[in-house]
CSV table of C-alpha atoms in Angstrom, one decimal:
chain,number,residue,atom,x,y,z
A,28,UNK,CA,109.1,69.8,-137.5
A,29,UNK,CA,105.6,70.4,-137.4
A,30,UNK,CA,103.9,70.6,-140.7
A,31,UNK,CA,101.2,68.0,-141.8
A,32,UNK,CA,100.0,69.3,-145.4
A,33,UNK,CA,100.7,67.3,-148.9
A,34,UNK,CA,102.3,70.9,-150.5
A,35,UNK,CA,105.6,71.1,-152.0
A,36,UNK,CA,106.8,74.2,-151.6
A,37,UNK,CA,109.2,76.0,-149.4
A,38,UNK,CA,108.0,78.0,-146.8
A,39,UNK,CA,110.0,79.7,-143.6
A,40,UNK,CA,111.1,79.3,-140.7
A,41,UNK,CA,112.2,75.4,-141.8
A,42,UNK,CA,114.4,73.8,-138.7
A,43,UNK,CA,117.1,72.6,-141.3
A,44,UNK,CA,118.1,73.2,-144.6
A,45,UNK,CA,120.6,71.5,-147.0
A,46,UNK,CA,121.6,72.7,-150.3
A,47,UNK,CA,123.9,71.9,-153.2
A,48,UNK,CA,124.5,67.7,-151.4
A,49,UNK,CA,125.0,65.7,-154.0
A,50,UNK,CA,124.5,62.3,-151.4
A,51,UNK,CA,121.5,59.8,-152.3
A,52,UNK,CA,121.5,59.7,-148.5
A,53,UNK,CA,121.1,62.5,-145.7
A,54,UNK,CA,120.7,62.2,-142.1
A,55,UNK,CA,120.4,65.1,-139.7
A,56,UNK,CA,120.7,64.9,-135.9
A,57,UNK,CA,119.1,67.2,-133.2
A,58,UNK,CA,117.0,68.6,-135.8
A,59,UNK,CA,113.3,68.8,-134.0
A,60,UNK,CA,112.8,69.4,-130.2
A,61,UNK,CA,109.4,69.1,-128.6
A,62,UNK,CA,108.8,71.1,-125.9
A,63,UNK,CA,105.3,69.7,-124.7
A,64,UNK,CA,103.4,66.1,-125.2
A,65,UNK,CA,101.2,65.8,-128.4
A,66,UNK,CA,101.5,64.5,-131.7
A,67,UNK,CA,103.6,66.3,-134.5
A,68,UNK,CA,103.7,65.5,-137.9
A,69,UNK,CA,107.8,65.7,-139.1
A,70,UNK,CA,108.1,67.0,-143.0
A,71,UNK,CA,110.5,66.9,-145.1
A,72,UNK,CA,110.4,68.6,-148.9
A,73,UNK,CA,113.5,67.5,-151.5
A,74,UNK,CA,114.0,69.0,-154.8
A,75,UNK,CA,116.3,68.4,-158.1
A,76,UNK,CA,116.2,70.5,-160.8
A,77,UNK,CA,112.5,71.0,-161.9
A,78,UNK,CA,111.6,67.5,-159.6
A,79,UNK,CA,110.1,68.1,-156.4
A,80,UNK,CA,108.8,65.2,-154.0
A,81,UNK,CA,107.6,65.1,-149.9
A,82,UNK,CA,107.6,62.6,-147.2
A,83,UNK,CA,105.9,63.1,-143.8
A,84,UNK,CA,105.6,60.9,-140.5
A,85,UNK,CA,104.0,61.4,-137.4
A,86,UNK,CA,105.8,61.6,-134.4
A,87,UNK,CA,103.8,61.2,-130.8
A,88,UNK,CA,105.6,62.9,-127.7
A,89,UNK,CA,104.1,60.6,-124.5
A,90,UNK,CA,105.9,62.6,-122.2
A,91,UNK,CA,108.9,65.5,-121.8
A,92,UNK,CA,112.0,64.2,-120.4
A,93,UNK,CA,113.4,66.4,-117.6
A,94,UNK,CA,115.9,68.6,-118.9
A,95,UNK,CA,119.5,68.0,-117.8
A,96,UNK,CA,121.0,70.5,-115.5
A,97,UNK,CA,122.8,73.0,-117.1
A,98,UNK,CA,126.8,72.2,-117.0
A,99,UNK,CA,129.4,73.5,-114.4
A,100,UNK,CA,131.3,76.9,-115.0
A,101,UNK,CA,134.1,76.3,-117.2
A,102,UNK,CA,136.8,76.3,-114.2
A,103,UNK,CA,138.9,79.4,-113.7
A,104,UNK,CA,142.3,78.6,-115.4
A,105,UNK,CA,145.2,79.4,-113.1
A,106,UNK,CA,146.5,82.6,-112.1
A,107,UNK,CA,148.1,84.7,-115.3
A,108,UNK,CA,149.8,86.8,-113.2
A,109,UNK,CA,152.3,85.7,-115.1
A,110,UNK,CA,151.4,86.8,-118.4
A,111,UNK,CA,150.6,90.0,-120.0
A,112,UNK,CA,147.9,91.3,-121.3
A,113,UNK,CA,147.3,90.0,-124.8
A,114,UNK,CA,147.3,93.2,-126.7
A,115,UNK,CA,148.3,96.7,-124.7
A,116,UNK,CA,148.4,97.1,-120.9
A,117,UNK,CA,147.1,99.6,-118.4
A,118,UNK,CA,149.6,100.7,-117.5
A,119,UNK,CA,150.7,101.5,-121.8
A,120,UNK,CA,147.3,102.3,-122.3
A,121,UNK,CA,147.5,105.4,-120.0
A,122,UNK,CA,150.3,107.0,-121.5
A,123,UNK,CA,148.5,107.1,-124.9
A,124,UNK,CA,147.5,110.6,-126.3
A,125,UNK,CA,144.0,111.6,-126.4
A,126,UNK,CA,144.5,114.0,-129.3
A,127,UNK,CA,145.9,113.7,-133.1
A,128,UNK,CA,145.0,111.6,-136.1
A,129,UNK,CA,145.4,108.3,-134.6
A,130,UNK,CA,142.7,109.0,-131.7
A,131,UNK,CA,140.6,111.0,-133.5
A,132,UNK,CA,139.8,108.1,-136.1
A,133,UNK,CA,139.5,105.7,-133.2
A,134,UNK,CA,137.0,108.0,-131.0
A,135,UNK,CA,135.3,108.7,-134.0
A,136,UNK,CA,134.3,104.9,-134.1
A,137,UNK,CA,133.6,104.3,-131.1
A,138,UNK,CA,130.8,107.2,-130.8
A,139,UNK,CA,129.3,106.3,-133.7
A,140,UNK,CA,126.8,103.2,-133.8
A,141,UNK,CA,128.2,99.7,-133.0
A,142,UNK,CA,125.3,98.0,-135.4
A,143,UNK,CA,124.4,94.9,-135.3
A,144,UNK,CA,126.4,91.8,-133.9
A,145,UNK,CA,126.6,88.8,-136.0
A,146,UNK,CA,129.9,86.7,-136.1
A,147,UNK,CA,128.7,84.1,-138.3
A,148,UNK,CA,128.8,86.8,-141.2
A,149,UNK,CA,132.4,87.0,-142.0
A,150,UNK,CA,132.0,90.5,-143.1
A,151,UNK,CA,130.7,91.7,-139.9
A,152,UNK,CA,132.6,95.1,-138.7
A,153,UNK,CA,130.7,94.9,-134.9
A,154,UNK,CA,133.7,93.6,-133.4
A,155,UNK,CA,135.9,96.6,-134.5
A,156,UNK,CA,133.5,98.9,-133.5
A,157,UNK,CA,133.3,97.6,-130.2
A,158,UNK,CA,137.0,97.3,-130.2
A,159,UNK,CA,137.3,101.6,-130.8
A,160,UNK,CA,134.8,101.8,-128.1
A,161,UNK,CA,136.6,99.8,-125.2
A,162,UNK,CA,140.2,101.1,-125.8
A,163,UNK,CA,138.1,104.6,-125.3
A,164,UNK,CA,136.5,103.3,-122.7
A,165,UNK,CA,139.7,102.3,-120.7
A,166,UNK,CA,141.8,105.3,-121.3
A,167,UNK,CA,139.3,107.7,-120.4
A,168,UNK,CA,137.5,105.7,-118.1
A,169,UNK,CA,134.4,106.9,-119.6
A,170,UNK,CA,131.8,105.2,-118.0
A,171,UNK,CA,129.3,105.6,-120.9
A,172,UNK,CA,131.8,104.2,-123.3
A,173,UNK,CA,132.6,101.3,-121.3
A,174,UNK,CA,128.8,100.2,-120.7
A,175,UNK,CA,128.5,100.5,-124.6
A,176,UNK,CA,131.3,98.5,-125.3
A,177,UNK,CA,130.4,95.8,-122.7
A,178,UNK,CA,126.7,95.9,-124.2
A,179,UNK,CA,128.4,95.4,-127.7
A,180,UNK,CA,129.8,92.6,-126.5
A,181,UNK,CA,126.9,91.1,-124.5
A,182,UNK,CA,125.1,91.5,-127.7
A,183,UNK,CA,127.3,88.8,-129.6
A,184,UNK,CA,127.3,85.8,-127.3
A,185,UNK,CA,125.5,83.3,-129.6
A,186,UNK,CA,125.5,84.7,-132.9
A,187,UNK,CA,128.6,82.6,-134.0
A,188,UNK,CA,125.5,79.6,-134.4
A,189,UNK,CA,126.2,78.0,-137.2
A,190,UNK,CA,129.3,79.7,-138.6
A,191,UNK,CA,132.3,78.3,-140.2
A,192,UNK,CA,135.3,79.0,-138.2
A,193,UNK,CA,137.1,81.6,-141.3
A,194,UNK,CA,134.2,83.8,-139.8
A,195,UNK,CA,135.3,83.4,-136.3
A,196,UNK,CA,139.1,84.1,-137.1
A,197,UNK,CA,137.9,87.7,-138.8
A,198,UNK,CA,135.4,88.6,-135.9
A,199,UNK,CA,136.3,86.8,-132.8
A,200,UNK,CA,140.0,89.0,-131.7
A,201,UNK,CA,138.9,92.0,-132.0
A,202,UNK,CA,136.0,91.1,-129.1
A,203,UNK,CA,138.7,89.2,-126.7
A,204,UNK,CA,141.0,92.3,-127.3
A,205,UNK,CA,137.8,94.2,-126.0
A,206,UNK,CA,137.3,92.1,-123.1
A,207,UNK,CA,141.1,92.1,-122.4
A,208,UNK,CA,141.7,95.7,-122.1
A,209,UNK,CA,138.1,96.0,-120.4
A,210,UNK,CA,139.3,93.7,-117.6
A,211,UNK,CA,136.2,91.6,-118.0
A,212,UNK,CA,136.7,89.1,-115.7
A,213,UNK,CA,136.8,85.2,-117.3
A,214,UNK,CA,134.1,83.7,-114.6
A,215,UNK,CA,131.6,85.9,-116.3
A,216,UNK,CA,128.9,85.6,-118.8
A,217,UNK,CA,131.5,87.0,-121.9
A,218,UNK,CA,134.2,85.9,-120.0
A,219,UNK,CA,132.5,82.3,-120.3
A,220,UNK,CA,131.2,82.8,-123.4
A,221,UNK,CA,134.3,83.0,-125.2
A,222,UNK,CA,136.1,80.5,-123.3
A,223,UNK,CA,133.4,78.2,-124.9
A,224,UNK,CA,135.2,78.2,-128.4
A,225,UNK,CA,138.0,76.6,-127.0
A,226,UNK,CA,136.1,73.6,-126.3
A,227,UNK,CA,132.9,73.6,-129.0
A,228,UNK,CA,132.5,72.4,-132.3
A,229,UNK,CA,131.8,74.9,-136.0
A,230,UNK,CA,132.0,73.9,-139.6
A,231,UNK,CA,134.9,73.5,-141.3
A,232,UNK,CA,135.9,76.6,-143.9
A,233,UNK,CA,135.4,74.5,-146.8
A,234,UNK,CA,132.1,71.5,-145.7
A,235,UNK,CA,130.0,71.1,-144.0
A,236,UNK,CA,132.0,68.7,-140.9
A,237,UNK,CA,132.0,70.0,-137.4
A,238,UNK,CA,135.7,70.7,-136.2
A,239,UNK,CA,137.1,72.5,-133.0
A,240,UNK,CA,139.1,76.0,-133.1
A,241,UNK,CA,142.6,73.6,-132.8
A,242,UNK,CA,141.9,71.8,-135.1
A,243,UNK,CA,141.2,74.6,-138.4
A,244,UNK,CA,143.9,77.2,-137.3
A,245,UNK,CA,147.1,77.5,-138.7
A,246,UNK,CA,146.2,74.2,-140.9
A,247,UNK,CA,147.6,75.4,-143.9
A,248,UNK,CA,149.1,78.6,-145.9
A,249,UNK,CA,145.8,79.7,-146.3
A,250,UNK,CA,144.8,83.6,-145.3
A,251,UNK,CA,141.7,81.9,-143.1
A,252,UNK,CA,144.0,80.1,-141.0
A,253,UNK,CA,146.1,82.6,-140.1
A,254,UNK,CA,143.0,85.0,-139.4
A,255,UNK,CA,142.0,82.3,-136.9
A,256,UNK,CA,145.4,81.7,-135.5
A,257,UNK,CA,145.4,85.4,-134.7
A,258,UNK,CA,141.9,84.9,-132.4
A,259,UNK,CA,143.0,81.7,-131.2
A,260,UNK,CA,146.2,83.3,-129.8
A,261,UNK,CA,144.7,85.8,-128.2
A,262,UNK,CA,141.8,83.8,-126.8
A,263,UNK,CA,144.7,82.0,-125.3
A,264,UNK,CA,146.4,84.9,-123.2
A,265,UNK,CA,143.2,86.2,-122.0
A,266,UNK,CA,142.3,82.3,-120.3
A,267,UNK,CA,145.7,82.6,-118.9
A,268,UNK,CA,146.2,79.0,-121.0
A,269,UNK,CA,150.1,78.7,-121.3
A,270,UNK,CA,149.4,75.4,-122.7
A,271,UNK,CA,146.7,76.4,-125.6
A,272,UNK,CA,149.3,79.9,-126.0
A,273,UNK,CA,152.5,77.1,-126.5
A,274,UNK,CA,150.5,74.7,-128.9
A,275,UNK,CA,149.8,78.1,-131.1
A,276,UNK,CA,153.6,79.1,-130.6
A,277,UNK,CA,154.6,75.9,-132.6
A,278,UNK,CA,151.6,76.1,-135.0
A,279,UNK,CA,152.7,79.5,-136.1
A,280,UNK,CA,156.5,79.1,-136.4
A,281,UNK,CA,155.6,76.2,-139.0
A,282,UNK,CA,152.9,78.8,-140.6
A,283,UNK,CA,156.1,81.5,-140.5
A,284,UNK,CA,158.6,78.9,-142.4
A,285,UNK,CA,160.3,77.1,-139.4
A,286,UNK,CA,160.6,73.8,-140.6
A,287,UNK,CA,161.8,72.8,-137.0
A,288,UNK,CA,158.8,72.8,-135.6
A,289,UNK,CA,156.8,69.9,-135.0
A,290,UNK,CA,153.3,71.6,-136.3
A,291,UNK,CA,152.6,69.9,-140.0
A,292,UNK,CA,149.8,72.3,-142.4
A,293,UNK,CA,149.1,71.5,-145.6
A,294,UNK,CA,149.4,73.2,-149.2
A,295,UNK,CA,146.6,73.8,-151.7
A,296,UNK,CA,149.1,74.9,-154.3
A,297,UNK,CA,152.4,73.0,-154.8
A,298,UNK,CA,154.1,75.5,-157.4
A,299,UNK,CA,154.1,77.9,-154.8
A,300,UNK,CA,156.0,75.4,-152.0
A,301,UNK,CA,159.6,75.8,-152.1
A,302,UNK,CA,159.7,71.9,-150.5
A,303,UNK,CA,156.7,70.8,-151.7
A,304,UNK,CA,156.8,67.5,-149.4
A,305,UNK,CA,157.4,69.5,-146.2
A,306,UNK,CA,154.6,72.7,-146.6
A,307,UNK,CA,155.2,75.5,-144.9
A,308,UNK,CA,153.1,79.3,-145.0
A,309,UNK,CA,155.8,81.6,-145.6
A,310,UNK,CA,158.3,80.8,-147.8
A,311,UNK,CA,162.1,80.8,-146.8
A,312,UNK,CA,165.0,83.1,-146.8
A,313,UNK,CA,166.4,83.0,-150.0
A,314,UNK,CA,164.6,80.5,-151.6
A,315,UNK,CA,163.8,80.7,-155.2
A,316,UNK,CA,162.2,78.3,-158.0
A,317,UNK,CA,162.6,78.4,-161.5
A,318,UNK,CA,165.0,80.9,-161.3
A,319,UNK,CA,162.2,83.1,-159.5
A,320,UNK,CA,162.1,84.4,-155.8
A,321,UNK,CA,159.6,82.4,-153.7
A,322,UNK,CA,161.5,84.3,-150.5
A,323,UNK,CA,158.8,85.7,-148.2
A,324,UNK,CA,155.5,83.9,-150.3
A,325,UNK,CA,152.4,83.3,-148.4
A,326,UNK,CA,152.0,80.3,-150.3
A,327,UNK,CA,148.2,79.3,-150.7
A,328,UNK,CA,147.4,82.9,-150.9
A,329,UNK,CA,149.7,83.4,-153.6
A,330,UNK,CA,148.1,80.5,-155.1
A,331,UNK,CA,144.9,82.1,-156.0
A,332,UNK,CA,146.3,84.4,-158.4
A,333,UNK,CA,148.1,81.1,-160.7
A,334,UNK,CA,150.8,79.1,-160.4
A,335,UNK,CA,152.8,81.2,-162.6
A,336,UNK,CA,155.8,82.3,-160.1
A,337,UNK,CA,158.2,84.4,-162.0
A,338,UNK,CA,155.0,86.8,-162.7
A,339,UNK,CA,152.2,86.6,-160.5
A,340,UNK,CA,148.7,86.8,-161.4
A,341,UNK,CA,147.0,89.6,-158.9
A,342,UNK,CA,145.8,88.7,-155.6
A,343,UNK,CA,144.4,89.9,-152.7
A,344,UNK,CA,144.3,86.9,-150.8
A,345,UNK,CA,148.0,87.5,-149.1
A,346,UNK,CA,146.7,90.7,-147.3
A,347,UNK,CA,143.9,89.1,-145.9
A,348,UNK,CA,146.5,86.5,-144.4
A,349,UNK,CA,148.9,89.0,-142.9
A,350,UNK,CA,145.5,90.9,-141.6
A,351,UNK,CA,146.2,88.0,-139.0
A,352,UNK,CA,149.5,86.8,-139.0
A,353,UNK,CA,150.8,90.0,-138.3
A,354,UNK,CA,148.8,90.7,-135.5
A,355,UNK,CA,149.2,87.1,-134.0
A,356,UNK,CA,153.2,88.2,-134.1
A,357,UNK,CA,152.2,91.2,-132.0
A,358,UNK,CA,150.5,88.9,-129.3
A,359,UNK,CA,153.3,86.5,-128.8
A,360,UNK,CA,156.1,89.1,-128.5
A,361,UNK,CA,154.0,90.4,-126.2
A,362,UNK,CA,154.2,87.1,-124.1
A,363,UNK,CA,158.2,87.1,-124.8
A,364,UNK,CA,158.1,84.7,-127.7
A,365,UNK,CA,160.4,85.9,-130.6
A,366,UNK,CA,158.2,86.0,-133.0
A,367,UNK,CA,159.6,88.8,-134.7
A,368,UNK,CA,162.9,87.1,-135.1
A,369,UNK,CA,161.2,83.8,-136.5
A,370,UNK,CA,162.1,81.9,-139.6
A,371,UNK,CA,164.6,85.2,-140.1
A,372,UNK,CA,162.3,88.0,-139.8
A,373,UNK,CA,159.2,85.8,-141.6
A,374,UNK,CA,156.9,88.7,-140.8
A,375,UNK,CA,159.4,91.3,-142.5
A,376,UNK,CA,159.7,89.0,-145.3
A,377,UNK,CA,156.1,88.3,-146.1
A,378,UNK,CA,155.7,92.2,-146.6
A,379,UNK,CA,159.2,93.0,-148.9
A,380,UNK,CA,157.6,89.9,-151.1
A,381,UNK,CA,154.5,91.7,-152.1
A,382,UNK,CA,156.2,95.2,-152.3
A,383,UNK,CA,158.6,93.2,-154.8
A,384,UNK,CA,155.7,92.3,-156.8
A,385,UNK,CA,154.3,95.5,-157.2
A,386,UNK,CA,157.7,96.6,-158.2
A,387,UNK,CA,158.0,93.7,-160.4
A,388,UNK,CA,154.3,93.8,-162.1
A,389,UNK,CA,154.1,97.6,-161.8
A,390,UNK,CA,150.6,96.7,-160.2
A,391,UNK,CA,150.4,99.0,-157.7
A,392,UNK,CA,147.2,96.6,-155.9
A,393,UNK,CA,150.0,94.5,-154.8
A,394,UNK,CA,150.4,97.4,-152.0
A,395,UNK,CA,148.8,100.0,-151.7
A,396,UNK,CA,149.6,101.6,-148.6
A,397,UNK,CA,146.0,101.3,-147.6
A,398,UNK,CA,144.9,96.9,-147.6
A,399,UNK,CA,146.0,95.9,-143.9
A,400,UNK,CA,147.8,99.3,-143.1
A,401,UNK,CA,146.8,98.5,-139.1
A,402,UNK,CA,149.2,95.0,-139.6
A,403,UNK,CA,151.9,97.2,-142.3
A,404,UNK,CA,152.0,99.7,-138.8
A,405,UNK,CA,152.9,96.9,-136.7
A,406,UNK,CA,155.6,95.4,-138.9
A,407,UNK,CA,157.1,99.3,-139.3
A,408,UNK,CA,157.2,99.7,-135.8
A,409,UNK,CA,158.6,96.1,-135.4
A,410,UNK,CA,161.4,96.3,-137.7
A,411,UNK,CA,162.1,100.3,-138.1
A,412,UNK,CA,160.7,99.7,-141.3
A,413,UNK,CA,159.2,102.1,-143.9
A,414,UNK,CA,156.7,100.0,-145.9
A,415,UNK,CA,154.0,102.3,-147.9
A,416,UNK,CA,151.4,103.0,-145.4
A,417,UNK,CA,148.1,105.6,-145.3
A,418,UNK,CA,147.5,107.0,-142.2
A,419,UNK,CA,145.3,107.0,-139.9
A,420,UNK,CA,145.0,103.4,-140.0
A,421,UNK,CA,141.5,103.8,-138.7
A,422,UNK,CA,138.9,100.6,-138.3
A,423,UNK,CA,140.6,97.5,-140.1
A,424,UNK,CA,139.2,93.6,-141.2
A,425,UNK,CA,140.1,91.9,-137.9
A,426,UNK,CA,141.3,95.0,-135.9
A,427,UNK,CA,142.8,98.6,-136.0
A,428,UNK,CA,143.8,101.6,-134.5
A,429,UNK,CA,147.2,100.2,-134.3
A,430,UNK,CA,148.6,103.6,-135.0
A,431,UNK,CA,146.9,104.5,-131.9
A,432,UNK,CA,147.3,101.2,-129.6
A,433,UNK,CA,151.2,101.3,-130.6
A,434,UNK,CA,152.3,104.4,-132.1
A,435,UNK,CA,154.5,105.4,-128.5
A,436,UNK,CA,155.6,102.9,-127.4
């Protein structure tokens, strides 16, 4: 924004930066901001293959417009007195143990460091850490604990700038889960920071077009979606918004295979759509093509191992979708909605599926045991079910300590 020199090259801190466009035309908004009068000289370098050109214009500032004031409070959302809390309550949380496997894996995380916060980076494990460290923090009421876990979370509020929303869905719950069980109260500076990504604008998973949180979750089959429906669901119950917690119901019975619903997603990968015209995630009850079972698919996850049905190319991609689906499911039963019962067991089904693959392939990746044990704990406990599972469940990809949070109850 300020760099008045004939040179070609590259150098940092640069205000924007584009790659891989294959346009013969760019335009970028809001990219300079001058905080004084004077006279800047705007520069902009563009390079393709071994070509390399610059273009520079000068840009006088007469005078600095008054800044606006800074926007109202996001109102206080009615009373949820009415609702639960999104993932555990006090009154559950004191009745946990503070000994065996389950909380020693937990307390072990949350005394150890948090690191650094950075949501954009979809591989961040901050907000799990500073998940170990509230449910700590509010069981023992160990003062310590809970300042570090509230510092943890202080220390993320504006590092989602410029993320795509899949990085929201891995990172955001586990910090509203935190806040939840911390009480943090929604009028204040975390409380109003994540109310924010209700309202703002991130890239979309797969361009670079700004989109809300409504608008990418539960959009399609896809693991990323149903990541983010998980954060968006819980987001919901601690704002106390029945209405954004009702328009996520719908959204995720479609996801789950209820074809009843008025939610529409869309599929990536037709071959693995039992009713290709009317998508949904998880495939139906019963439901087979080509003489193959399609019962209990996750169907764009599915799709990145082939299209080849009866014998499944390997694929992680299905875990990574029930990392969120299955903890979504935990939320809404929590808030009385059946979501264990939906699209006949969906949840249960999505799980059999991949053990059937294993059995099927004799790949033992297909389910481990170990990939998402903190969501195969939840649907075990749902269903009195006894899916492979390695325990402690310990720090998972979105959350964990599951074995912990839900073990007695």
């Amino acid at each position: 924004c300020n760099r008045s020199d004939a040179g070609t090259n590259i150098t940092t801190p640069w205000s924007a930066k584009f790659n891989t466009l294959t346009a013969t035309l760019k335009t970028a908004v809001d990219v300079c901001s001058y905080s004084s009068a004077g006279t800047y000289t705007a520069k902009v370098v563009v390079e393709k293959g071994t070509l390399v050109a610059e273009a520079r214009d000068v840009i006088t500032v007469t005078s600095v417009p008054t800044p606006p004031p800074p926007p109202s409070p996001t109102p206080t959302p009615p009373s949820q007195s009415n609702m639960n809390n999104a993932w555990i309550s006090p009154q559950e949380l004191a009745k946990l143990p503070t000994n065996g496997a389950a909380w020693d894996s937990m307390l072990a995380v949350a005394r150890g460091s948090l690191g650094t916060a950075n949501i954009s980076n979809q591989d961040s494990t901050h907000d799990t850490k500073v998940l170990a460290a509230a449910l700590v923090a509010a069981r023992t009421g160990d003062q310590a604990m809970r300042d570090k876990a509230l510092a943890g979370l202080r220390s993320a509020i504006g590092t989602e700038a410029g993320a795509r929303w899949l990085a929201i869905g891995r990172n955001l719950g586990g910090y509203v889960i935190a806040a939840d069980v911390l009480g943090v109260p929604r009028d204040s500076d975390i409380g109003q920071w994540l109310a924010q990504f209700m309202t703002r604008t991130l890239r979309h998973n797969n361009s670079d077009k700004q989109i809300t949180f409504q608008q990418s979750v539960w959009s399609s089959g896809s693991n990323a979606s149903a990541q983010e429906g998980f954060a968006y669901t819980a987001l919901s119950v601690y704002l106390g918004r029945h209405d954004l917690l009702d328009w996520s119901w719908t959204a995720f019975r479609r996801y789950a295979g209820d074809r009843t619903s008025s939610h529409h997603i869309s599929s990536n990968n037709d071959a693995w759509q039992e009713i290709p015209s009317d998508p949904v995630g998880i495939q139906n009850k019963g439901s087979v093509k080509n003489g193959c079972r399609l019962d209990g698919a996750i169907s764009n996850d599915m799709g990145r191992g082939g299209t080849n049905i009866c014998l499944p190319g390997y694929t992680s991609y299905p875990w990574v979708g029930i990392e969120g689906a299955i903890p979504a499911a935990v939320i809404f039963a929590q808030q009385g909605y059946p979501a264990w019962d939906v699209a006949d067991k969906a949840p249960y089904r999505a799980l059999d599926f991949l053990l059937y693959v294993r059995q099927k392939t004799g790949n033992t990746a297909w389910f481990d045991g170990s990939r998402a044990s903190e969501s195969i704990f939840l649907v075990n406990r749902a269903y009195n079910a006894t899916f492979p599972i390695i325990l402690p469940v310990g720090e998972g990809r979105v959350l964990g300590f599951t074995d912990w949070t839900h073990g007695g109850r």
